[in-house]
Coordinates of C-alpha atoms in Angstrom, one line a residue:
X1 CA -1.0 -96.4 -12.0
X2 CA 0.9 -98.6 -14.4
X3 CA 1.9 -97.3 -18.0
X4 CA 2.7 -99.3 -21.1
X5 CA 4.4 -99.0 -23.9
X6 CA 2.9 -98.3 -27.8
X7 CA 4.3 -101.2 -29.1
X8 CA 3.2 -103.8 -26.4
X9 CA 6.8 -105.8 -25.6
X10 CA 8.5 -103.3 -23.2
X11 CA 7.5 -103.9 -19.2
X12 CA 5.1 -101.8 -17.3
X13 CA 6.5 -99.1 -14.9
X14 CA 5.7 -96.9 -12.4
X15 CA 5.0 -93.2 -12.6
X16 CA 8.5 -92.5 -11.4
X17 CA 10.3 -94.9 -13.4
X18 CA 8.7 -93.6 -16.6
X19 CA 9.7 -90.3 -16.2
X20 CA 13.1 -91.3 -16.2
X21 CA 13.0 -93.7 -19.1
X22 CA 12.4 -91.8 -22.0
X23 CA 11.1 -94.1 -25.1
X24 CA 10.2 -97.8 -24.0
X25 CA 13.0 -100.4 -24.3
X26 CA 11.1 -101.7 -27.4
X27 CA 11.3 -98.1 -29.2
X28 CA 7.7 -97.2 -28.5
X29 CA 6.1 -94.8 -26.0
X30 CA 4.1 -94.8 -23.0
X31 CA 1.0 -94.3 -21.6
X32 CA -1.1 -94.6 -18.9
X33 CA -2.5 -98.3 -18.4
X34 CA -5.8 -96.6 -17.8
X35 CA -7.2 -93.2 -18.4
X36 CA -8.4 -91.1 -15.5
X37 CA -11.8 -90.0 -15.7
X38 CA -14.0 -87.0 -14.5
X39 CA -17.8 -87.0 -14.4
X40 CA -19.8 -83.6 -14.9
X41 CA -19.8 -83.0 -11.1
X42 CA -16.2 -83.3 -10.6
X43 CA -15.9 -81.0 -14.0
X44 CA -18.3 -78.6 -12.4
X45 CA -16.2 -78.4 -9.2
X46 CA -13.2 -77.0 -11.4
X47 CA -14.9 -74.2 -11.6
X48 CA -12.9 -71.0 -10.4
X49 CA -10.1 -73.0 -9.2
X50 CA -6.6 -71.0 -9.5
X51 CA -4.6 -73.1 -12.1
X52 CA -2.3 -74.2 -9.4
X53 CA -5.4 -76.6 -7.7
X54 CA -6.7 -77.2 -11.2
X55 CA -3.4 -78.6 -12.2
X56 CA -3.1 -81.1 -8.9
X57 CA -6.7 -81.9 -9.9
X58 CA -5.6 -83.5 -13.3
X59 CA -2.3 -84.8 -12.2
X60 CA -2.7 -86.5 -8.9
X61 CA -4.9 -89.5 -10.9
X62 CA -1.6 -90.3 -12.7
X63 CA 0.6 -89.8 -9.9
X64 CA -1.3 -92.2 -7.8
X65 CA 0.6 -91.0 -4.7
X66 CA 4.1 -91.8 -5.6
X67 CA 4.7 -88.2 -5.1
X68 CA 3.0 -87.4 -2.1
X69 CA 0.3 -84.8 -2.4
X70 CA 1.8 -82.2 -0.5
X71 CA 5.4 -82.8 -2.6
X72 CA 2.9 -82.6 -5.8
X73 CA 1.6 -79.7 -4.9
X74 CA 4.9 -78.0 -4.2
X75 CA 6.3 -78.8 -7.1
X76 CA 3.2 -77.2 -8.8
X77 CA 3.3 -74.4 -7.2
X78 CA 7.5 -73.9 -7.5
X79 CA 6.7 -74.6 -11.6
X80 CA 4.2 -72.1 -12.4
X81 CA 5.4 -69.4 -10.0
X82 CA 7.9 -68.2 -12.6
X83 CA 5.2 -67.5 -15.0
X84 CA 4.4 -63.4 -15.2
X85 CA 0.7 -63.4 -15.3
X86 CA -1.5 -64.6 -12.2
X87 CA -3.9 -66.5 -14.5
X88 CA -0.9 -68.1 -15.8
X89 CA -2.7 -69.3 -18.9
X90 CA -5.1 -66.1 -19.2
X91 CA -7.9 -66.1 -22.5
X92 CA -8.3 -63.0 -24.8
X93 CA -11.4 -62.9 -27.0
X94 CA -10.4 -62.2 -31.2
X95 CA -14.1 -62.7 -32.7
X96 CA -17.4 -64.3 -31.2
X97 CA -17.1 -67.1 -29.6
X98 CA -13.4 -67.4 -30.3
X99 CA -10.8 -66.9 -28.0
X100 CA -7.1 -66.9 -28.0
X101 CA -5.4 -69.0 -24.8
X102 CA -2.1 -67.4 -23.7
X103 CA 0.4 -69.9 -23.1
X104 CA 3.3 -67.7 -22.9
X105 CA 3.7 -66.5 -20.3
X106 CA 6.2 -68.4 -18.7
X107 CA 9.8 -67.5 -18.2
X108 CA 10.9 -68.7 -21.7
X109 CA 7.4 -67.2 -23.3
X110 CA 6.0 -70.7 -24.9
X111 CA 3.7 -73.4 -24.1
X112 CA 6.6 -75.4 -23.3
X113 CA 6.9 -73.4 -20.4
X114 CA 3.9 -75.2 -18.7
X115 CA 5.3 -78.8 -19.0
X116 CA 9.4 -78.1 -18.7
X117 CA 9.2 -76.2 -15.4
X118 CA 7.1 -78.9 -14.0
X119 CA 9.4 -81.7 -15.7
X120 CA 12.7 -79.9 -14.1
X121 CA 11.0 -79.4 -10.6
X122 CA 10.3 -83.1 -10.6
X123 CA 13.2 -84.3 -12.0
X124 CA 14.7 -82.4 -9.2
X125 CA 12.6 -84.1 -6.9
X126 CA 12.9 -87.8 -8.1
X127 CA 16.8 -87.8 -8.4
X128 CA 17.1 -86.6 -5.1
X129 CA 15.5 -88.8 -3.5
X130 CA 17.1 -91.5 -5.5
X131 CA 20.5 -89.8 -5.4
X132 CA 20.9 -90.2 -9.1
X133 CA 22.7 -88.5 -11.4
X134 CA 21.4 -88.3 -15.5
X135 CA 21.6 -86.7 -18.4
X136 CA 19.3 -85.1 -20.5
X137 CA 19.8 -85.0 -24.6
X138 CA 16.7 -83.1 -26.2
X139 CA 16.6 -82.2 -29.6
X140 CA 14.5 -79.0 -30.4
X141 CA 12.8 -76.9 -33.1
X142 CA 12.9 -73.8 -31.0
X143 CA 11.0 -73.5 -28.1
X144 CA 11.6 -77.2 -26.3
X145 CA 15.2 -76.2 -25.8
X146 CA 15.1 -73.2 -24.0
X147 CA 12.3 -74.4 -21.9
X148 CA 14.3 -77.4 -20.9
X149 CA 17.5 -75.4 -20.0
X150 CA 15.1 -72.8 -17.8
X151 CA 13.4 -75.7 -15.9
X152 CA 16.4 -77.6 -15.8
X153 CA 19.6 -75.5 -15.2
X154 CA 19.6 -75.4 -11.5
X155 CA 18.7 -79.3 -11.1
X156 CA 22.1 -80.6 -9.3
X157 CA 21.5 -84.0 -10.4
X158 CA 21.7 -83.0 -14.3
X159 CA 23.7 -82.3 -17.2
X160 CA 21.4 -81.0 -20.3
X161 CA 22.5 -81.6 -23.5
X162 CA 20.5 -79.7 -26.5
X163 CA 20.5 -79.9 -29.8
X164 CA 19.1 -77.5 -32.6
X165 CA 19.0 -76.8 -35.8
X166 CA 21.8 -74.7 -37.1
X167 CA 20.4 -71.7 -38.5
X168 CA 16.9 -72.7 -38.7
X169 CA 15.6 -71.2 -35.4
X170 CA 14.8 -67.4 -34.6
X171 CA 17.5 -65.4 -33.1
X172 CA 15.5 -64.9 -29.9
X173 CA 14.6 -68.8 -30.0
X174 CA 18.9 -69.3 -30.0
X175 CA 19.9 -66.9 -27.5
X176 CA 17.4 -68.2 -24.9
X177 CA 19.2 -71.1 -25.2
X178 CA 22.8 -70.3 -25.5
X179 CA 23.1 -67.4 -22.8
X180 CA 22.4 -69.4 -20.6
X181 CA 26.0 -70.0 -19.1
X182 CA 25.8 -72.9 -16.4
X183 CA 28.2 -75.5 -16.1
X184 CA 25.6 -78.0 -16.5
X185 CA 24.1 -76.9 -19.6
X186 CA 25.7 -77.5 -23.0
X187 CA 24.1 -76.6 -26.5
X188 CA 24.4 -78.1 -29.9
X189 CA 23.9 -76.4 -33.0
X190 CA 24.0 -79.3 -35.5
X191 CA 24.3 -78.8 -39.2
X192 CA 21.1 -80.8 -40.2
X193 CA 17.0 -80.1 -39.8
X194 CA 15.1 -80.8 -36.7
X195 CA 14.2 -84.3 -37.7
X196 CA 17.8 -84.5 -38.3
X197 CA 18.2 -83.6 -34.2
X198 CA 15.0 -86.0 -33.4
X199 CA 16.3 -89.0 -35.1
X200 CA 19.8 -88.5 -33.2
X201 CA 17.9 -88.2 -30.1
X202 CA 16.0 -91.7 -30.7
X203 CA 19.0 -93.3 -31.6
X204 CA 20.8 -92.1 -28.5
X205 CA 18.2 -93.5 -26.2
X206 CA 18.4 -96.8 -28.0
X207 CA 21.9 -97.2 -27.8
X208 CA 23.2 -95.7 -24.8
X209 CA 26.6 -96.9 -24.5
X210 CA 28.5 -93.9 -24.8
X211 CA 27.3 -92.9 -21.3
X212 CA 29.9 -93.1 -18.2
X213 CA 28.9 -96.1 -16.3
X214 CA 25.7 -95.3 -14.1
X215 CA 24.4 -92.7 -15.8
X216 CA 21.5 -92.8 -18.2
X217 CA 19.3 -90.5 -20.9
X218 CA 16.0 -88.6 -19.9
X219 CA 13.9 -87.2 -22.1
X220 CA 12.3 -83.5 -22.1
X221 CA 10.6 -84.0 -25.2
X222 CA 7.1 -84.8 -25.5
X223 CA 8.2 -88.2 -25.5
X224 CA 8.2 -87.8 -22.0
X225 CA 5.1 -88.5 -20.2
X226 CA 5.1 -85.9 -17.7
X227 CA 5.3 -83.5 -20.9
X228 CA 1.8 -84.8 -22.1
X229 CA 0.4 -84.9 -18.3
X230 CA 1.2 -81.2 -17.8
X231 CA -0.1 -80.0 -21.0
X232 CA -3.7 -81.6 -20.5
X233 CA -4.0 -79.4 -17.7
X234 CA -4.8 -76.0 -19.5
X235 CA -7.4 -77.9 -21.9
X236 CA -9.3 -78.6 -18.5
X237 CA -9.0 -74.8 -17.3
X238 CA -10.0 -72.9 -20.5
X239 CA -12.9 -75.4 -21.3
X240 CA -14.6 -75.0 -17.3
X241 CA -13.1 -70.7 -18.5
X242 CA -16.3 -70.9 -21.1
X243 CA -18.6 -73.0 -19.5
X244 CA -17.8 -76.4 -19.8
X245 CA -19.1 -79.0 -18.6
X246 CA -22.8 -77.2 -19.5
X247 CA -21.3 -75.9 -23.0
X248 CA -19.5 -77.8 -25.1
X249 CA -15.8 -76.0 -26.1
X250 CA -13.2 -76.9 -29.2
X251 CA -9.9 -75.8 -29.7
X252 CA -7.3 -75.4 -32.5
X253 CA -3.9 -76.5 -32.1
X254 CA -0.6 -75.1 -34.0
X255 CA 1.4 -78.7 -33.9
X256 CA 4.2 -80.3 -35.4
X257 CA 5.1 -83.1 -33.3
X258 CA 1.5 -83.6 -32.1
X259 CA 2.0 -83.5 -28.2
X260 CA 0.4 -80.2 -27.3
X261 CA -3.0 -81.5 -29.5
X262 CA -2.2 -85.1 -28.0
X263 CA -2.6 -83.5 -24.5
X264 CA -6.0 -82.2 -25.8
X265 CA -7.5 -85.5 -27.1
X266 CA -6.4 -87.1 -23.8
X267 CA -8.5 -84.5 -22.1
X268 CA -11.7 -85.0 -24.3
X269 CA -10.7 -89.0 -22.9
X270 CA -11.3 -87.8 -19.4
X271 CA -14.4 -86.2 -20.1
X272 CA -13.9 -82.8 -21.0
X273 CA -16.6 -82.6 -23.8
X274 CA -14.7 -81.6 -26.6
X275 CA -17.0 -80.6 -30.1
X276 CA -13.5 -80.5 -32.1
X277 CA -9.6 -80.4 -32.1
X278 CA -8.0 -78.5 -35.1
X279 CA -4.7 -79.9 -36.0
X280 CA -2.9 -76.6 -37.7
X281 CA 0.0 -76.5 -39.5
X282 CA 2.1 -75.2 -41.9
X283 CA 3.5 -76.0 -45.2
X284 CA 5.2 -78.9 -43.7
X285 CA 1.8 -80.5 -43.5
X286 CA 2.2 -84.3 -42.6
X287 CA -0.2 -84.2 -39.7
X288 CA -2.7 -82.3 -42.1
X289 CA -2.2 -84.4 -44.8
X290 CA -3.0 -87.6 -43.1
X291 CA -6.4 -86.7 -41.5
X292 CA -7.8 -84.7 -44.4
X293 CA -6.8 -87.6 -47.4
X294 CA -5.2 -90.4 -45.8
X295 CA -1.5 -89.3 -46.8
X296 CA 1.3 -89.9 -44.4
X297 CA 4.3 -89.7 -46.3
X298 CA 7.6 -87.9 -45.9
X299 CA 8.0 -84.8 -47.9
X300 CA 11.2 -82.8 -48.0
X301 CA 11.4 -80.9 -45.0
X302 CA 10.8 -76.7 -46.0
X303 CA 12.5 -74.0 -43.6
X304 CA 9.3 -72.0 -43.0
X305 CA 8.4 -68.6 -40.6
X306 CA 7.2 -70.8 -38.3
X307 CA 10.3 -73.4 -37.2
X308 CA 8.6 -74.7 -34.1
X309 CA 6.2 -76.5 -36.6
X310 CA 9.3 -77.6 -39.6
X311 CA 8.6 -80.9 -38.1
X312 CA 7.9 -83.9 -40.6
X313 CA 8.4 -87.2 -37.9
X314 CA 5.4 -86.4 -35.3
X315 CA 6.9 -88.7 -32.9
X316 CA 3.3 -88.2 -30.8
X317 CA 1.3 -89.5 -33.7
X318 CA 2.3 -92.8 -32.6
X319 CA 0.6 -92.3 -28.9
X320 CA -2.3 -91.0 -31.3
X321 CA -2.3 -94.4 -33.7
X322 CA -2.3 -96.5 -30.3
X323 CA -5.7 -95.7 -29.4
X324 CA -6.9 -95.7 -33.2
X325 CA -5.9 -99.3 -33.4
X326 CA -7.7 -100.6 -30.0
X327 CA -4.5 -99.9 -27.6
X328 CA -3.1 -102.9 -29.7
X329 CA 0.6 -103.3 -29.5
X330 CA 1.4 -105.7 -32.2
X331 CA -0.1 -103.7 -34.6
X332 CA 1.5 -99.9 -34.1
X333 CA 4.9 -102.3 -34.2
X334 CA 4.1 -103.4 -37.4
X335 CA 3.1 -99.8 -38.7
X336 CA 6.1 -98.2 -37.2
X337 CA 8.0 -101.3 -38.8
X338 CA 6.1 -100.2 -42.3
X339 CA 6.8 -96.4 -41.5
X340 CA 11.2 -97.1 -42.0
X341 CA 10.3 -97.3 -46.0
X342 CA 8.1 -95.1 -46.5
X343 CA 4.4 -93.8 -45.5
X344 CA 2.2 -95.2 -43.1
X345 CA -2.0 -95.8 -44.0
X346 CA -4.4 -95.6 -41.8
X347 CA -7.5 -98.4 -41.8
X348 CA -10.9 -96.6 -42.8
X349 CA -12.0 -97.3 -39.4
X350 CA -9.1 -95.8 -37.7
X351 CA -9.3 -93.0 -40.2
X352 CA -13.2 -92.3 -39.3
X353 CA -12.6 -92.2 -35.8
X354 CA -9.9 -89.9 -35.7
X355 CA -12.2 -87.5 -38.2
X356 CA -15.0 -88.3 -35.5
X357 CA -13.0 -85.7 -33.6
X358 CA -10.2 -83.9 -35.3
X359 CA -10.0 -81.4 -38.2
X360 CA -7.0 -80.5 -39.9
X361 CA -5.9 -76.9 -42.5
X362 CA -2.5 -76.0 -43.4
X363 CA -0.8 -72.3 -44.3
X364 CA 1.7 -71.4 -46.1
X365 CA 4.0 -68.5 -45.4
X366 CA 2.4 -65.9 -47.2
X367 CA -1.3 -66.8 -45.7
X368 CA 0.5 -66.8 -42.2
X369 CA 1.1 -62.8 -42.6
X370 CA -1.8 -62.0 -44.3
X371 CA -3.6 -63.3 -41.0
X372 CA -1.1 -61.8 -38.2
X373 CA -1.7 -58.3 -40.4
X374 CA -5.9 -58.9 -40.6
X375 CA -5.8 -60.1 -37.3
X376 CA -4.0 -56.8 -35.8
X377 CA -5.7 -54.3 -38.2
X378 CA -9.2 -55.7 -36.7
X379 CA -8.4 -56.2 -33.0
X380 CA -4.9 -54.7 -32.4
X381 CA -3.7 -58.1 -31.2
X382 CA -0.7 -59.4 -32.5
X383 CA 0.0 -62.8 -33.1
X384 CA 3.0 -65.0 -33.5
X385 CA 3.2 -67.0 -36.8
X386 CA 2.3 -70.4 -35.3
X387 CA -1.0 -68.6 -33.3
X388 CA -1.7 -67.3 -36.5
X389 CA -2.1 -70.3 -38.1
X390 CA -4.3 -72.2 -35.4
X391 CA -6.5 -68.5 -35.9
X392 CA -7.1 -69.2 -39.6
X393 CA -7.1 -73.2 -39.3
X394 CA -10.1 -72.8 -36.5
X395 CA -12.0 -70.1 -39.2
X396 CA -11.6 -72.6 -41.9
X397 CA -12.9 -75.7 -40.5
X398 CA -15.0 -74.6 -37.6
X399 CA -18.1 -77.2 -37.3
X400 CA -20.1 -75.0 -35.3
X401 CA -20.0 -71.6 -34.5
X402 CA -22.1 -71.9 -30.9
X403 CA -19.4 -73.7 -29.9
X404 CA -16.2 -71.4 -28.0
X405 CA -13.1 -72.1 -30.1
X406 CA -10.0 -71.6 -28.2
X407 CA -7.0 -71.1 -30.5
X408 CA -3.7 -71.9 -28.6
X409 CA -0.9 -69.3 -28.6
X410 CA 1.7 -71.2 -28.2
X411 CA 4.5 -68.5 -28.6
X412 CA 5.5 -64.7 -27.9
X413 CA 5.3 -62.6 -31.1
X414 CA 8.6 -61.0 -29.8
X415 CA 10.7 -64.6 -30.5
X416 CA 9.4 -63.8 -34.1
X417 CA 10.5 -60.2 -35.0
X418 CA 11.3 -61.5 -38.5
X419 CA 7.3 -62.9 -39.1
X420 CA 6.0 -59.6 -37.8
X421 CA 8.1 -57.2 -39.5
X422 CA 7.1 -58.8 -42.9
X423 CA 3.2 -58.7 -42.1
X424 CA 3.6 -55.0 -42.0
X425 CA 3.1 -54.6 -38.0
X426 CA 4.9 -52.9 -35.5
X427 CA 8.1 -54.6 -34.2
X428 CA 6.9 -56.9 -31.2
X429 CA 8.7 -55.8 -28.0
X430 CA 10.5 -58.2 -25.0
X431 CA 9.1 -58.3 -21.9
X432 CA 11.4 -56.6 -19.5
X433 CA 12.6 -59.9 -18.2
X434 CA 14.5 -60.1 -21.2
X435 CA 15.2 -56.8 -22.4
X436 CA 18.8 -57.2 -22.3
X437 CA 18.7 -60.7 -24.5
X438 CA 20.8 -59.4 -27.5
X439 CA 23.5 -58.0 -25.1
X440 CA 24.1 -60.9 -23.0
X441 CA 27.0 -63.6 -24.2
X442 CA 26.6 -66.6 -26.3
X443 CA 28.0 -69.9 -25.5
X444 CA 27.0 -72.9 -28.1
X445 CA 29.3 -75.8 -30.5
X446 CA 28.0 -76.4 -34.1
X447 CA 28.7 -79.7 -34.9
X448 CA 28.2 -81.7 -38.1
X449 CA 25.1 -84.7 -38.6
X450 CA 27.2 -87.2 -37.0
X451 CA 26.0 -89.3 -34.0
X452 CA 29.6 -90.5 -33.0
X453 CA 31.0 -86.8 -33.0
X454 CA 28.1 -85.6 -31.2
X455 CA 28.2 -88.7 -28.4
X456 CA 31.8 -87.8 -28.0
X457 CA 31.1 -83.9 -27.2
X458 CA 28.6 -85.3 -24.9
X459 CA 30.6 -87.6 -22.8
X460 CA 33.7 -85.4 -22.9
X461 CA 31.3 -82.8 -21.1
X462 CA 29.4 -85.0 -18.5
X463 CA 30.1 -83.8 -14.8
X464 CA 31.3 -86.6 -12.4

């Protein structure tokens, strides 16, 4: 398996050698030369399959035995043997036909869970082998960052640089990530937004000079590849959950940098029959915006209740655009070219394809509590802020009721107190693995927007 990049002038590489690189040496991302596919019968045999055999299922196609099959499997197993419930991505049913898919249940308690401890594992696997040392610079809204440090702290071969938001994540979101005392973890708190964090990211991986000589970035956002491959996994094991491949299933996606709904259009590519994929967001509605009226273009960025999704530069969409335009690299150049001044239009036949299979709603902040407080008052289930949006997006634009819509939960209430509290509910609780999060010590640096302060921080702090 061979994968290329977006924008058509970077080389091939292996699975391997992806994983390592990050963005493509011409700025764009990869993807795999060709898609994997499964016919009804091999859909049919997924049937019942723990998520651990499910997951080697999907993944070994892409792997293409570079990673042996029993070191693939071992690594699954390590990744998802952290997680606290034995389905590890178990369904609740809200309504009829509409179910909620619980992706946090991991050690950090979101869906990043599912792709970072599989990402750290095999990072841990690939460097040691290689005996190569790198260093990981991620940039997160919230979630990605504590994900990556849990998945990541213990890898030998790594120093993990993160960068957040100052003052625009939770307070649970933070300490996750800063009390988390290792020698080889270091977090950033930088006075900017999260596309403020992204963009330093990029422009880190382009220009990597500031490393010590033979070491080099990796990416753990869903830039990565082995993000997106992990993700598609759970797609595959709710759908077979209702029925599929007999019935077909949809699902509603809270997204801001369109990776987790990416993973879900990849699926319907593979030939999980799909009916519909529900991009949900909030106010900061780009995503929304561009499928429902043909508008991509930057808005200021709004701090919001849910700051997973205060995302404006979907750095996914352009995986999503690659396929729109016929896997043609010249042309996502030219529209990422176009995108530097301003917003980016999609053809009518590009436009009509996408709407062949997506939907897309946005909430504001007051509609997101009016739905976690309906939502609990009818079914005592309590939702985080970004659930509660893929819940109201899915009501809103649902094609067809027959259909099961499965609403992602991508987040643990708890990591939202501050949501919850103003919907009117009861104040969401820790699991016990955690309890003791506000009494543990923070360690973190706040540094101001500047990419020369920051890359000094960052090679003052690399371990030799």
């Amino acid at each position: 398996m061979k994968f290329i990049s977006t924008r058509g002038q970077a080389s091939a590489l292996s699975f391997e050698d992806v994983i390592l690189t990050g963005l493509a040496s011409d700025g764009g991302l990869y993807l795999p030369e060709v898609i994997p596919q499964f016919s009804t019968t091999d859909i049919e045999a997924m049937r019942g399959l723990p998520y651990n055999e499910l997951a080697f299922k999907i993944m070994a196609p892409f792997v293409d035995g570079e990673v042996s099959d029993v070191d693939l499997k071992d690594i699954i197993d390590r990744s998802y043997a952290t997680f606290r419930h034995d389905a590890i991505a178990p369904l609740v049913q809200t309504g009829h036909n509409e179910f909620i898919l619980e992706l946090f249940q991991g050690p950090t308690l979101a869906f990043k869970d599912f792709a970072l401890q599989f990402l750290g594992n095999l990072l841990d696997f690939i460097l040691e082998k290689r005996q190569q040392k790198v260093v990981i610079m991620g940039a997160t809204s919230g979630d990605t960052g504590s994900a990556a440090i849990e998945g990541c702290r213990h890898c030998k071969h790594v120093d993990i640089f993160i960068l957040h938001p100052h003052k625009r994540v939770s307070e649970v979101q933070r300490r996750q990530m800063t009390t988390v005392i290792e020698d080889n973890v270091h977090n950033i708190a930088l006075e900017g937004n999260f596309d403020d964090c992204q963009n330093m990211v990029k422009a880190s991986f382009a220009d990597q000079s500031f490393l010590p000589e033979g070491r080099q970035l990796v990416a753990v956002n869903s830039i990565n590849w082995a993000r997106i491959m992990a993700q598609i996994v759970y797609y595959f094991y709710a759908g077979v959950a209702v029925g599929s491949p007999a019935r077909k299933v949809s699902f509603s996606v809270p997204t801001g940098n369109f990776g987790d709904i990416f993973a879900g259009y990849l699926a319907s590519r593979m030939g999980l029959p799909i009916d519909q994929l529900v991009i949900a967001t909030n106010q900061n509605d780009i995503l929304h915006r561009c499928i429902s009226r043909n508008d991509h273009s930057p808005q200021p960025l709004e701090h919001s209740l849910s700051p997973s999704m205060d995302i404006m530069v979907s750095s996914n969409f352009e995986r999503m655009l690659f396929d729109l335009h016929g896997r043609d690299g010249n042309v996502i150049a030219k529209l990422m070219e176009a995108s530097k001044s301003g917003s980016i239009t999609l053809s009518d036949d590009a436009l009509a394809r996408a709407r062949e299979l997506f939907s897309s709603y946005r909430l504001n902040d007051d509609e997101v509590l009016e739905v976690i407080a309906q939502v609990y008052d009818r079914t005592e289930y309590l939702l985080d802020p970004h659930t509660a949006i893929g819940v109201q997006a899915a009501r809103k634009t649902r094609r067809n009721k027959a259909v099961p819509m499965i609403c992602l939960a991508t987040a643990h209430p708890a990591k939202f107190p501050e949501a919850i509290q103003k919907a009117g509910c009861h104040d969401p609780v820790l699991p016990h693995h955690m309890s003791d999060l506000f009494d543990r010590k923070e360690h973190y640096q706040v540094l101001d927007n500047d990419i020369a302060l920051v890359h000094r921080f960052i090679s003052k702090n690399i371990h030799e």
